[in-house]
Amino acid sequence: MIRLLGTAAAACVAAACLAAPAPKTDGPTYIDLRAKANQKLADDIGGRLPNNTLAAVPTGEQTFAGVKFRVGEKFVHLGSPLLTKEKPEKVEGIPVGRKAARLHFLHSTLFGKADPVIEDGAVIAEYRVNYDDGTAATVRVKYGEDLRDWWYAKAAPAAGEKVKVAWEGENEAAKARDNGIRLYLTTWKNPNPGKKVTTIDFARAGDTPASPFCVAITAD
């Protein structure tokens, strides 16, 4: 009987070792956007100008503004009345599956310079952080504090004291107009680090023409 119990225990240990690993709870986790992504980096964005892409953004594991991200071939792009091709107002259920002290968002927006110009402090998007106990927290994305328009004038490159530029580059459409393109970093401190984050929802907010997009998210 003792020998049988020992054999059974060993089998249980072996099965546990072969089981799927537990969700990561320390160090950075690159949040996988692929199931929800709806726009290719290499394709024209906004539908108004040819060669207006994010193809110059380096893919794979990268470090931007001191934060590690994994950038895929596609990203999550939300709608705007100014887009020529329809995009969703909200994308729900981006999977996370771990506890996190912080979330880092690599993102930007179109139409920050549209008529009317979006005022600093205006909320243009929200990330809803959903926990496993059914509660949620909201990360409000403010223009002029978290990000600005993805195009910037090279003659006036300052982004402002509150905005953190994560990456700068070019595309042919922007370059022809003496502009560059940018992605911005927002780091959010989770008020509930002891709760497991199950998913993140990304949605437009406020009454602006902004068309926000998220290229990558990291949890740590």
Tab-separated table of C-alpha atoms in Angstrom:
chain	number	residue	atom	x	y	z
A	1	MET	CA	0.000	0.000	0.000
A	2	ILE	CA	2.820	2.422	0.909
A	3	ARG	CA	4.555	1.603	-2.359
A	4	LEU	CA	1.326	2.272	-4.291
A	5	LEU	CA	0.800	5.602	-2.549
A	6	GLY	CA	4.378	6.611	-3.324
A	7	THR	CA	3.913	5.704	-6.984
A	8	ALA	CA	0.664	7.705	-7.126
A	9	ALA	CA	2.313	10.726	-5.524
A	10	ALA	CA	5.183	10.571	-7.981
A	11	ALA	CA	2.710	10.406	-10.853
A	12	CYS	CA	0.896	13.491	-9.529
A	13	VAL	CA	4.169	15.401	-9.298
A	14	ALA	CA	5.087	14.393	-12.847
A	15	ALA	CA	1.670	15.491	-14.125
A	16	ALA	CA	2.040	18.846	-12.396
A	17	CYS	CA	5.426	19.356	-14.006
A	18	LEU	CA	3.946	18.651	-17.441
A	19	ALA	CA	0.935	20.907	-16.918
A	20	ALA	CA	0.738	24.404	-18.417
A	21	PRO	CA	2.878	26.875	-16.442
A	22	ALA	CA	1.151	29.197	-13.999
A	23	PRO	CA	0.568	32.770	-15.192
A	24	LYS	CA	3.640	34.935	-14.769
A	25	THR	CA	3.461	37.200	-11.734
A	26	ASP	CA	6.888	38.821	-11.623
A	27	GLY	CA	9.086	40.532	-14.168
A	28	PRO	CA	7.705	41.958	-17.416
A	29	THR	CA	4.942	40.256	-19.372
A	30	TYR	CA	4.392	41.298	-22.977
A	31	ILE	CA	0.636	41.474	-23.479
A	32	ASP	CA	-0.378	39.670	-26.653
A	33	LEU	CA	-2.487	41.973	-28.857
A	34	ARG	CA	-2.662	39.647	-31.851
A	35	ALA	CA	-6.182	38.338	-31.273
A	36	LYS	CA	-7.565	41.888	-31.083
A	37	ALA	CA	-5.239	43.753	-33.455
A	38	ASN	CA	-6.944	45.258	-36.509
A	39	GLN	CA	-4.332	47.378	-38.306
A	40	LYS	CA	-0.984	46.422	-39.832
A	41	LEU	CA	2.042	48.611	-39.137
A	42	ALA	CA	2.929	48.404	-42.823
A	43	ASP	CA	-0.492	49.516	-44.133
A	44	ASP	CA	-1.663	53.096	-44.660
A	45	ILE	CA	-3.277	54.499	-41.520
A	46	GLY	CA	-6.334	56.718	-41.661
A	47	GLY	CA	-6.976	56.292	-45.366
A	48	ARG	CA	-6.252	59.904	-46.268
A	49	LEU	CA	-2.639	59.810	-47.494
A	50	PRO	CA	-0.585	57.138	-49.253
A	51	ASN	CA	2.577	55.849	-47.554
A	52	ASN	CA	1.298	57.023	-44.168
A	53	THR	CA	2.315	53.989	-42.113
A	54	LEU	CA	4.070	52.798	-38.972
A	55	ALA	CA	6.311	50.449	-40.934
A	56	ALA	CA	9.397	52.136	-39.459
A	57	VAL	CA	8.551	51.013	-35.918
A	58	PRO	CA	10.957	48.207	-34.956
A	59	THR	CA	9.209	44.927	-34.187
A	60	GLY	CA	9.974	42.120	-31.774
A	61	GLU	CA	11.378	42.720	-28.312
A	62	GLN	CA	12.363	46.388	-28.013
A	63	THR	CA	13.089	48.933	-25.302
A	64	PHE	CA	11.379	52.314	-25.600
A	65	ALA	CA	11.927	55.065	-23.013
A	66	GLY	CA	13.430	52.496	-20.671
A	67	VAL	CA	10.489	50.051	-20.875
A	68	LYS	CA	10.613	46.674	-22.597
A	69	PHE	CA	7.879	45.906	-25.108
A	70	ARG	CA	7.193	43.294	-27.745
A	71	VAL	CA	5.861	44.890	-30.923
A	72	GLY	CA	3.943	42.760	-33.387
A	73	GLU	CA	3.091	43.260	-37.049
A	74	LYS	CA	-0.364	44.594	-36.143
A	75	PHE	CA	-1.842	46.879	-33.498
A	76	VAL	CA	-5.215	47.974	-32.073
A	77	HIS	CA	-6.706	51.044	-33.781
A	78	LEU	CA	-9.924	52.750	-32.686
A	79	GLY	CA	-12.324	54.744	-34.826
A	80	SER	CA	-13.052	58.381	-35.549
A	81	PRO	CA	-15.587	60.239	-37.694
A	82	LEU	CA	-12.615	61.465	-39.742
A	83	LEU	CA	-11.430	58.013	-40.797
A	84	THR	CA	-12.223	56.892	-44.324
A	85	LYS	CA	-12.376	53.255	-43.225
A	86	GLU	CA	-14.455	52.248	-40.222
A	87	LYS	CA	-12.722	51.157	-37.039
A	88	PRO	CA	-14.350	50.092	-33.753
A	89	GLU	CA	-15.173	52.462	-30.922
A	90	LYS	CA	-14.073	49.818	-28.438
A	91	VAL	CA	-11.955	46.659	-28.376
A	92	GLU	CA	-12.708	44.365	-25.443
A	93	GLY	CA	-10.998	41.394	-23.874
A	94	ILE	CA	-7.276	41.893	-24.475
A	95	PRO	CA	-5.939	38.973	-22.376
A	96	VAL	CA	-3.542	39.593	-19.472
A	97	GLY	CA	-3.861	36.797	-16.880
A	98	ARG	CA	-1.511	37.987	-14.116
A	99	LYS	CA	-1.092	40.335	-11.192
A	100	ALA	CA	0.734	43.557	-12.025
A	101	ALA	CA	2.070	46.538	-10.150
A	102	ARG	CA	2.194	48.605	-13.342
A	103	LEU	CA	0.944	48.625	-16.901
A	104	HIS	CA	2.895	50.365	-19.659
A	105	PHE	CA	1.112	51.509	-22.818
A	106	LEU	CA	2.871	52.313	-26.107
A	107	HIS	CA	0.330	54.380	-28.004
A	108	SER	CA	-0.600	57.523	-29.931
A	109	THR	CA	-3.514	59.033	-31.858
A	110	LEU	CA	-4.572	60.488	-35.185
A	111	PHE	CA	-6.362	63.824	-35.646
A	112	GLY	CA	-4.954	65.657	-32.649
A	113	LYS	CA	-4.414	68.625	-34.957
A	114	ALA	CA	-7.789	68.388	-36.672
A	115	ASP	CA	-10.349	71.193	-36.703
A	116	PRO	CA	-11.103	71.796	-33.916
A	117	VAL	CA	-7.693	71.085	-32.385
A	118	ILE	CA	-7.879	68.771	-29.371
A	119	GLU	CA	-7.199	70.733	-26.198
A	120	ASP	CA	-4.612	69.584	-23.668
A	121	GLY	CA	-6.228	67.646	-20.851
A	122	ALA	CA	-9.076	66.274	-22.971
A	123	VAL	CA	-9.758	62.576	-22.331
A	124	ILE	CA	-9.641	60.796	-25.698
A	125	ALA	CA	-9.530	57.131	-24.658
A	126	GLU	CA	-9.748	54.764	-21.721
A	127	TYR	CA	-8.181	51.462	-20.833
A	128	ARG	CA	-10.499	49.445	-18.573
A	129	VAL	CA	-8.473	47.052	-16.431
A	130	ASN	CA	-10.625	44.079	-15.439
A	131	TYR	CA	-9.809	42.019	-12.344
A	132	ASP	CA	-10.670	38.408	-11.556
A	133	ASP	CA	-13.026	39.421	-8.742
A	134	GLY	CA	-15.328	41.237	-11.171
A	135	THR	CA	-14.130	44.754	-10.338
A	136	ALA	CA	-12.291	47.110	-12.684
A	137	ALA	CA	-10.118	50.216	-12.769
A	138	THR	CA	-9.964	52.849	-15.497
A	139	VAL	CA	-6.876	54.410	-17.081
A	140	ARG	CA	-7.906	57.689	-18.706
A	141	VAL	CA	-5.766	58.779	-21.638
A	142	LYS	CA	-5.441	62.549	-21.803
A	143	TYR	CA	-4.298	64.508	-24.814
A	144	GLY	CA	-1.270	66.662	-24.034
A	145	GLU	CA	-0.480	64.607	-20.921
A	146	ASP	CA	-0.298	60.976	-22.054
A	147	LEU	CA	0.161	61.528	-25.761
A	148	ARG	CA	-0.177	63.894	-28.699
A	149	ASP	CA	-0.820	63.479	-32.400
A	150	TRP	CA	1.399	60.837	-33.974
A	151	TRP	CA	2.641	63.427	-36.482
A	152	TYR	CA	4.860	66.211	-35.142
A	153	ALA	CA	6.401	69.204	-36.883
A	154	LYS	CA	10.185	68.912	-37.006
A	155	ALA	CA	10.395	72.711	-36.821
A	156	ALA	CA	8.618	72.599	-33.429
A	157	PRO	CA	9.454	69.205	-31.922
A	158	ALA	CA	8.638	69.854	-28.248
A	159	ALA	CA	5.988	67.464	-26.942
A	160	GLY	CA	5.437	69.191	-23.591
A	161	GLU	CA	6.574	68.525	-20.054
A	162	LYS	CA	3.952	65.891	-19.223
A	163	VAL	CA	4.160	63.838	-22.405
A	164	LYS	CA	6.768	61.067	-22.652
A	165	VAL	CA	7.990	60.368	-26.176
A	166	ALA	CA	8.889	56.681	-26.523
A	167	TRP	CA	9.865	56.465	-30.197
A	168	GLU	CA	10.432	58.800	-33.146
A	169	GLY	CA	10.681	57.964	-36.813
A	170	GLU	CA	9.400	58.838	-40.266
A	171	ASN	CA	7.168	57.702	-43.055
A	172	GLU	CA	7.042	59.020	-46.606
A	173	ALA	CA	3.829	61.007	-46.138
A	174	ALA	CA	5.051	62.770	-42.999
A	175	LYS	CA	8.550	63.350	-44.350
A	176	ALA	CA	7.182	65.068	-47.464
A	177	ARG	CA	5.515	67.624	-45.170
A	178	ASP	CA	8.558	68.082	-42.912
A	179	ASN	CA	6.962	66.039	-40.162
A	180	GLY	CA	8.041	63.026	-38.172
A	181	ILE	CA	5.984	60.381	-36.394
A	182	ARG	CA	5.925	59.447	-32.727
A	183	LEU	CA	4.733	56.895	-30.220
A	184	TYR	CA	4.256	57.837	-26.579
A	185	LEU	CA	4.582	56.021	-23.268
A	186	THR	CA	2.051	56.000	-20.452
A	187	THR	CA	2.917	54.087	-17.279
A	188	TRP	CA	-0.006	53.395	-14.931
A	189	LYS	CA	0.484	52.341	-11.322
A	190	ASN	CA	-2.112	49.721	-10.458
A	191	PRO	CA	-4.028	50.642	-7.273
A	192	ASN	CA	-4.854	46.937	-6.799
A	193	PRO	CA	-1.573	45.058	-7.354
A	194	GLY	CA	-2.782	42.078	-5.339
A	195	LYS	CA	-5.625	41.363	-7.760
A	196	LYS	CA	-5.159	39.321	-10.906
A	197	VAL	CA	-5.792	41.302	-14.085
A	198	THR	CA	-7.806	39.158	-16.464
A	199	THR	CA	-8.318	41.441	-19.471
A	200	ILE	CA	-8.032	45.026	-20.705
A	201	ASP	CA	-10.648	46.882	-22.774
A	202	PHE	CA	-9.566	49.815	-24.967
A	203	ALA	CA	-12.187	52.405	-25.917
A	204	ARG	CA	-12.595	55.896	-27.319
A	205	ALA	CA	-13.802	58.490	-24.826
A	206	GLY	CA	-14.925	62.098	-24.870
A	207	ASP	CA	-16.177	64.187	-27.757
A	208	THR	CA	-13.126	64.708	-29.967
A	209	PRO	CA	-12.109	63.555	-33.458
A	210	ALA	CA	-9.219	61.527	-31.977
A	211	SER	CA	-8.521	58.076	-33.375
A	212	PRO	CA	-6.345	56.463	-30.673
A	213	PHE	CA	-4.214	53.409	-31.269
A	214	CYS	CA	-2.185	51.065	-29.065
A	215	VAL	CA	0.927	49.360	-30.427
A	216	ALA	CA	2.048	47.382	-27.359
A	217	ILE	CA	1.367	46.835	-23.645
A	218	THR	CA	3.699	45.489	-20.956
A	219	ALA	CA	2.752	44.402	-17.426
A	220	ASP	CA	5.241	44.202	-14.579
